[in-house]
Tab-separated table of C-alpha atoms and ligand atoms in Angstrom:
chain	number	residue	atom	x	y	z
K	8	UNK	CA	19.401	-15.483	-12.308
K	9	UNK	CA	16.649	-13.564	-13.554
K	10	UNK	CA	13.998	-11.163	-11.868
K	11	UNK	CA	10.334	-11.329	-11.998
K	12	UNK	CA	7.552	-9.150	-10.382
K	13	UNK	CA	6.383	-9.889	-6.972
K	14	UNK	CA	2.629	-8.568	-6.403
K	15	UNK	CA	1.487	-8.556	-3.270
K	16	UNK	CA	-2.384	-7.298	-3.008
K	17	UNK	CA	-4.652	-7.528	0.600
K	18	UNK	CA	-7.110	-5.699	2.614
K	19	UNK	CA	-5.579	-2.598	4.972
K	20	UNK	CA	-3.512	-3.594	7.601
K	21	UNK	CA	-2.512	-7.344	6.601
K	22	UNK	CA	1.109	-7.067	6.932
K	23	UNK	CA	1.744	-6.822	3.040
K	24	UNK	CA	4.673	-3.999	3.481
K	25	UNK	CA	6.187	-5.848	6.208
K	26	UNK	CA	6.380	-9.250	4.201
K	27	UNK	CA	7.418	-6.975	0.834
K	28	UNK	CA	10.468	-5.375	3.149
K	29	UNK	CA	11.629	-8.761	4.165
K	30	UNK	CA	11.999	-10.207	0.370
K	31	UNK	CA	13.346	-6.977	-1.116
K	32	UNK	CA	15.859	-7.074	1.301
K	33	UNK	CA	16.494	-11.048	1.018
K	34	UNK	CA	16.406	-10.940	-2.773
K	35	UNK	CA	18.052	-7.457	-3.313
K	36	UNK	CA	15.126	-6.304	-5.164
K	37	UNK	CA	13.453	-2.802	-4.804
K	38	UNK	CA	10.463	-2.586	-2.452
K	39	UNK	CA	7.472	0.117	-3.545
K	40	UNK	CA	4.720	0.736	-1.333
K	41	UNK	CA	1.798	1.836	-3.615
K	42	UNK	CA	-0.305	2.345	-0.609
K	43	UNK	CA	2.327	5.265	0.268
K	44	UNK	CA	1.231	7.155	-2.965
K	45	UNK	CA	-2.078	7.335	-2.236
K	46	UNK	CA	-1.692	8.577	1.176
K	47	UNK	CA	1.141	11.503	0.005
K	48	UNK	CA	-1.631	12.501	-2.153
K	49	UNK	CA	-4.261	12.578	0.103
K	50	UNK	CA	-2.035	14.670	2.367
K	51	UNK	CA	-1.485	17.162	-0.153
K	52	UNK	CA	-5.074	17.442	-0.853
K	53	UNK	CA	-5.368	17.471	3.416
K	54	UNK	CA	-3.031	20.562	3.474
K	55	UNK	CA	-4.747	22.619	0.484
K	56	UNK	CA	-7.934	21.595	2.140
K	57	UNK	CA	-9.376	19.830	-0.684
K	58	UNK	CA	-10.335	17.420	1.694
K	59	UNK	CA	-11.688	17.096	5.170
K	60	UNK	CA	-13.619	14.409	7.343
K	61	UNK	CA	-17.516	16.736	5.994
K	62	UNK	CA	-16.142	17.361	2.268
K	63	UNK	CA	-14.218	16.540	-0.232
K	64	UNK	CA	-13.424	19.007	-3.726
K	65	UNK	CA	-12.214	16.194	-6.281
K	66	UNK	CA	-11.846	18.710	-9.300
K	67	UNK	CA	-9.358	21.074	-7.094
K	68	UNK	CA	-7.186	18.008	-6.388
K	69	UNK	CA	-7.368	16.788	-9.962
K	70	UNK	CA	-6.609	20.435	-11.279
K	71	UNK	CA	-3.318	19.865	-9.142
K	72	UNK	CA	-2.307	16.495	-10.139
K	73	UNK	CA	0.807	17.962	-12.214
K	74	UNK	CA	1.835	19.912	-8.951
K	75	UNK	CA	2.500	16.883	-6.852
K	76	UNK	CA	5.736	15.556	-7.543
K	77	UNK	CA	5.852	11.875	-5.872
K	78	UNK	CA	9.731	10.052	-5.334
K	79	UNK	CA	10.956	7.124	-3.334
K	80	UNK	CA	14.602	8.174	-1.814
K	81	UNK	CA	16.070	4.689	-0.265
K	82	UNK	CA	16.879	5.410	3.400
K	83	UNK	CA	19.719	3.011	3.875
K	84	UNK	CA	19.130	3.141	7.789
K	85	UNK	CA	15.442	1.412	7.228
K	86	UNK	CA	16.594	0.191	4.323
K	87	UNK	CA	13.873	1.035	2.059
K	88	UNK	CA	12.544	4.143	0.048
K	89	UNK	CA	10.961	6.895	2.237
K	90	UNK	CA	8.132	8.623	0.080
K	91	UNK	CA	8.967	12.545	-0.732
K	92	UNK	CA	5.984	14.854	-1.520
K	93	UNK	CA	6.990	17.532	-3.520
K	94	UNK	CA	11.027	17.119	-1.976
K	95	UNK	CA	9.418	16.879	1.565
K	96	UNK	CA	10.025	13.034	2.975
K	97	UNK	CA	6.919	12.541	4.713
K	98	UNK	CA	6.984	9.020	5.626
K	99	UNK	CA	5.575	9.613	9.277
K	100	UNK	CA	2.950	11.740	8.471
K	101	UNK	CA	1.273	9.441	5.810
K	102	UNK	CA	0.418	6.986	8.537
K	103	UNK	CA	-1.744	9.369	10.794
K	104	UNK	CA	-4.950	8.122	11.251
K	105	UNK	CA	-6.629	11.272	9.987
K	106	UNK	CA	-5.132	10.386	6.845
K	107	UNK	CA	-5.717	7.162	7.044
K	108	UNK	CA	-9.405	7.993	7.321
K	109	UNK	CA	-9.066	10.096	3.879
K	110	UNK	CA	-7.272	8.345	1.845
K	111	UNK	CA	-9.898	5.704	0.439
K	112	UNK	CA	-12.057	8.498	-0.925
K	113	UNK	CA	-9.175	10.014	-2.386
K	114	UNK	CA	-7.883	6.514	-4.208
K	115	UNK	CA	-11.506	6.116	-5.728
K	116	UNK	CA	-10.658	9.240	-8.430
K	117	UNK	CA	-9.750	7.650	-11.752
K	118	UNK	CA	-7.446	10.300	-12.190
K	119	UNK	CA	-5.187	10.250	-9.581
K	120	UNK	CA	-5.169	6.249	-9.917
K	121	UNK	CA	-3.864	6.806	-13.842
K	122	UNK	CA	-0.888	9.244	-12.162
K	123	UNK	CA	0.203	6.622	-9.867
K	124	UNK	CA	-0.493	3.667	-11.747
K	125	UNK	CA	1.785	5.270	-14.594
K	126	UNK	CA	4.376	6.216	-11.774
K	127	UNK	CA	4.142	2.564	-10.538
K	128	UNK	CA	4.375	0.509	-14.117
K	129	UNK	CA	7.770	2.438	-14.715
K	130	UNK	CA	9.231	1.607	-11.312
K	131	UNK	CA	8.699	-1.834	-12.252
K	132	UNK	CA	9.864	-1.598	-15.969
K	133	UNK	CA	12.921	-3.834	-14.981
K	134	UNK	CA	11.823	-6.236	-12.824
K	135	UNK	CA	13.004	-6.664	-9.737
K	136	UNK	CA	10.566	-5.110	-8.130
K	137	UNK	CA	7.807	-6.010	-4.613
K	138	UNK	CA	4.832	-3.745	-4.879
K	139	UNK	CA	2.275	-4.113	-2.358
K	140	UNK	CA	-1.181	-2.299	-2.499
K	141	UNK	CA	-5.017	-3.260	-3.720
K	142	UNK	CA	-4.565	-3.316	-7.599
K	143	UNK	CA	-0.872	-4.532	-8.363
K	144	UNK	CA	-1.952	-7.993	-9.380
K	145	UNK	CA	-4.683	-7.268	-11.657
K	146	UNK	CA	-4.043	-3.820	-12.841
K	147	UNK	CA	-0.460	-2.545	-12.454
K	148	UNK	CA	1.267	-5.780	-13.206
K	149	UNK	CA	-1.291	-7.958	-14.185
K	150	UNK	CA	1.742	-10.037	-16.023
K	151	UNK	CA	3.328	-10.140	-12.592
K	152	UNK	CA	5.484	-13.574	-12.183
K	153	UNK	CA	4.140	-13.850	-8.332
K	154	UNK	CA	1.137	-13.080	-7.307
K	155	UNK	CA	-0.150	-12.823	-3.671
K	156	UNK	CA	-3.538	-11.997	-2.157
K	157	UNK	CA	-3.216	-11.357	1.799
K	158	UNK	CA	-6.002	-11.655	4.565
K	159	UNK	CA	-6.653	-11.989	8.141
K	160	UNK	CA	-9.276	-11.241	10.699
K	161	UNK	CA	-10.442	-7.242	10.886
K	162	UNK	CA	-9.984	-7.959	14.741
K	163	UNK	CA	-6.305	-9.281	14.037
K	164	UNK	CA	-5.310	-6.100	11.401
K	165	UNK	CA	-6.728	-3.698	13.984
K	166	UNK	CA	-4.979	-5.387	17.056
K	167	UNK	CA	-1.829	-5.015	14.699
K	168	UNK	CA	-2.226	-1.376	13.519
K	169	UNK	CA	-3.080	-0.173	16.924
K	170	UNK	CA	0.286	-1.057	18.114
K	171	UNK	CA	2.209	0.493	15.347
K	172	UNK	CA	0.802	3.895	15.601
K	173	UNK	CA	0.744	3.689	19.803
K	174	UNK	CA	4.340	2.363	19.469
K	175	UNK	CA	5.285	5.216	17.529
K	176	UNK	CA	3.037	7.406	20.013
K	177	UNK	CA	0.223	8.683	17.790
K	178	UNK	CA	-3.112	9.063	20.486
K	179	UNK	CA	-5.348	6.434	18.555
K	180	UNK	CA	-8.164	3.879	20.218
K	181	UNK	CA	-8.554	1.055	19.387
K	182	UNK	CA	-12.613	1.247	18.081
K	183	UNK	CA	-11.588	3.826	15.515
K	184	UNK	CA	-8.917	1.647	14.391
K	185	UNK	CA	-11.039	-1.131	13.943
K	186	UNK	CA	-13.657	1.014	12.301
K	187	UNK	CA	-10.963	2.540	9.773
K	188	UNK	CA	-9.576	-0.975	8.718
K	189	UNK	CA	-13.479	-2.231	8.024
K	190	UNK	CA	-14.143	1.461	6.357
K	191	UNK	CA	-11.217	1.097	4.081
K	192	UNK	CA	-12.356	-2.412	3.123
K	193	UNK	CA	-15.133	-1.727	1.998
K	194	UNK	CA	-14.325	1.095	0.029
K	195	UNK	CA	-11.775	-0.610	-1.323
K	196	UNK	CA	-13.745	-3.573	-2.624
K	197	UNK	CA	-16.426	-1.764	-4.151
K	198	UNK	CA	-15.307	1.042	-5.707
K	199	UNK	CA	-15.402	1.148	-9.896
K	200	UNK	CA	-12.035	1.633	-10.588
K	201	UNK	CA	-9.689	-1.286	-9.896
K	202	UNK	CA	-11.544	-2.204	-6.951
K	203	UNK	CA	-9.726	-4.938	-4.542
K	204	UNK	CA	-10.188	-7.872	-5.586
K	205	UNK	CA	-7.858	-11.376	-5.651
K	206	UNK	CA	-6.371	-11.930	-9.481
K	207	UNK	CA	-7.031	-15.082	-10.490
K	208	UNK	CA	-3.700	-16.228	-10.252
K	209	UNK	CA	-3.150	-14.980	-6.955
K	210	UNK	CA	-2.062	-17.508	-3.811
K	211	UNK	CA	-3.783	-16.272	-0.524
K	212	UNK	CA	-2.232	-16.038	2.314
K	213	UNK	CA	-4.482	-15.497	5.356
K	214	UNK	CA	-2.150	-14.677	8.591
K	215	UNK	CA	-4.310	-14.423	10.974
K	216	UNK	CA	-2.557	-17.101	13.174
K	217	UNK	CA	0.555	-17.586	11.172
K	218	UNK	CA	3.769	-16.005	12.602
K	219	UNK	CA	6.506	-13.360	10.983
K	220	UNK	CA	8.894	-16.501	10.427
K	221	UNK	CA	6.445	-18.766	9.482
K	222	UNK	CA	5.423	-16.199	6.946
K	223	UNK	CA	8.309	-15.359	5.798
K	224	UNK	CA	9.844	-18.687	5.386
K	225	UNK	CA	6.275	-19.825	3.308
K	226	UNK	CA	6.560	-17.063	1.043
K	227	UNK	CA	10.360	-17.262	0.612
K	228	UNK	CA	9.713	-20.746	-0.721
K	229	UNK	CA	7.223	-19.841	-3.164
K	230	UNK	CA	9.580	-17.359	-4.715
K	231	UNK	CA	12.231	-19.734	-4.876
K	232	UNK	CA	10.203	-22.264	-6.654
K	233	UNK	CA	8.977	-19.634	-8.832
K	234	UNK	CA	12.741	-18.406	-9.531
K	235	UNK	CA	14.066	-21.973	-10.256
K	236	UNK	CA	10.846	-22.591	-12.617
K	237	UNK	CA	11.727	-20.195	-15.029
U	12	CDP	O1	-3.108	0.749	5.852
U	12	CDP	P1	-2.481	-0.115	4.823
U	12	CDP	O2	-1.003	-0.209	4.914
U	12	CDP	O3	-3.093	-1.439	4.717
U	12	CDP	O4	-2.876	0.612	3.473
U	12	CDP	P2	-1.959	1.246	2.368
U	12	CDP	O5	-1.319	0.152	1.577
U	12	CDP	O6	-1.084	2.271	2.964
U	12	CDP	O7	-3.045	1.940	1.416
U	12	CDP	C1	-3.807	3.022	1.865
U	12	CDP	C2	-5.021	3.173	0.953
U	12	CDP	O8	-4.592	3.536	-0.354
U	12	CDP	C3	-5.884	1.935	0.768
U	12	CDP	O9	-6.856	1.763	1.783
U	12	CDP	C4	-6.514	2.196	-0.600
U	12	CDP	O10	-7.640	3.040	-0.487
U	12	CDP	C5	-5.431	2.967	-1.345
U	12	CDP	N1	-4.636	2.133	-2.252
U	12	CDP	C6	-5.147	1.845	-3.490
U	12	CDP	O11	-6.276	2.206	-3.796
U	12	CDP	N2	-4.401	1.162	-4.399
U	12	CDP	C7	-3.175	0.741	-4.093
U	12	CDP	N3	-2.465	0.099	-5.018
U	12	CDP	C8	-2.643	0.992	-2.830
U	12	CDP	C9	-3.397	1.680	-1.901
């Protein structure tokens, strides 16, 4: 059977990787978390201090852009790719909340969204491929086969990120959360380059009161009616 391009787009924190993990696995198709780019990036500029919370030097970071070396290694006991920065997996420390509070500013540049869109279009080359992020549908893969736009309440995403970072024991509260998730949308949706928005051809999907299964078993559907159109 043949492989398309699954693009799944959405606002921070709407469960886009965790529906993208569940196909890739079900369909035996590689999963790419363009979100995880952005945020190796931003750490890199965090540890040169390029960036803080009171400033931000855009031309250091974009003077560096051919010194960060970006790869997906598939961990087979999570089984998906763990981001490496420069040969350094740093798949936990992405998804700090200080960087989390960076990273927007940092995915506004042009030039560091030419890098990783350029990265991203050659991961996909053979199909096969689940990216999630903000700009798959319309800019990375605006030819993409399956297209889908995800949403649900800021109240719901925050409720949901909360417990991921206090699972994994990170020393968040809940306000900031909530404050990050409606930060990053914003920024998000209104910067100029490929700002978030829903490709035309998108279906959305708002889970605010749908479960995992229900989800899952939804999408799963679309995919396969996609797969036996072709
Ligand atoms: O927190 P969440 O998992 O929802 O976000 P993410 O997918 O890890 O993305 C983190 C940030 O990277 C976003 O808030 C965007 O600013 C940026 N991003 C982007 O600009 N374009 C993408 N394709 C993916 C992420």
């Amino acid at each position: 059977m043949s492989k398309i391009t699954i693009a799944i787009d959405g606002f921070s924190s709407t469960g886009k990787s965790t529906i993208a993990k569940q196909l890739a696995k079900t369909l035996a198709y590689s999963y790419v978390d363009s979100g995880a780019m952005y945020r190796a990036v931003t750490l890199y500029a965090m540890n040169h201090n390029y960036i803080s919370e009171s400033e931000f030097k855009p031309e250091l970071l974009i003077n560096d852009l051919d010194k960060i070396n970006l790869k997906f290694i598939f961990n087979s006991s999570v089984g998906y790719g763990e981001i490496y920065l420069n040969d350094v997996n740093v798949e936990h420390e992405i998804r700090t909340l200080a960087v989390s509070k960076l990273v927007s500013k940092v995915a506004e540049i042009s030039e560091v969204r030419k890098k990783l869109v350029e990265q991203q279009q050659l991961m996909g080359k053979n199909k096969g491929v689940i990216m999630d992020g903000r700009d798959i549908g319309t800019v990375v893969f605006p030819n993409a086969e399956l297209k889908l736009f995800m949403n649900a309440s800021a109240e719901k995403r925050a409720i949901r990120r909360y417990n991921e970072l206090t699972k994994r024991g990170d020393k968040v509260s809940f306000d900031e959360i909530l404050k990050n998730v409606e930060y990053r949308d914003h920024i998000d949706s209104t910067r100029e380059d490929s700002p978030l928005v829903k490709a035309e051809d998108a279906i959305e999907i708002d889970n605010s009161n749908l479960g995992l299964e229900e989800q899952f078993y939804k999408i799963h559907q679309m995919v396969q009616e996609k797969l036996t159109s072709l």
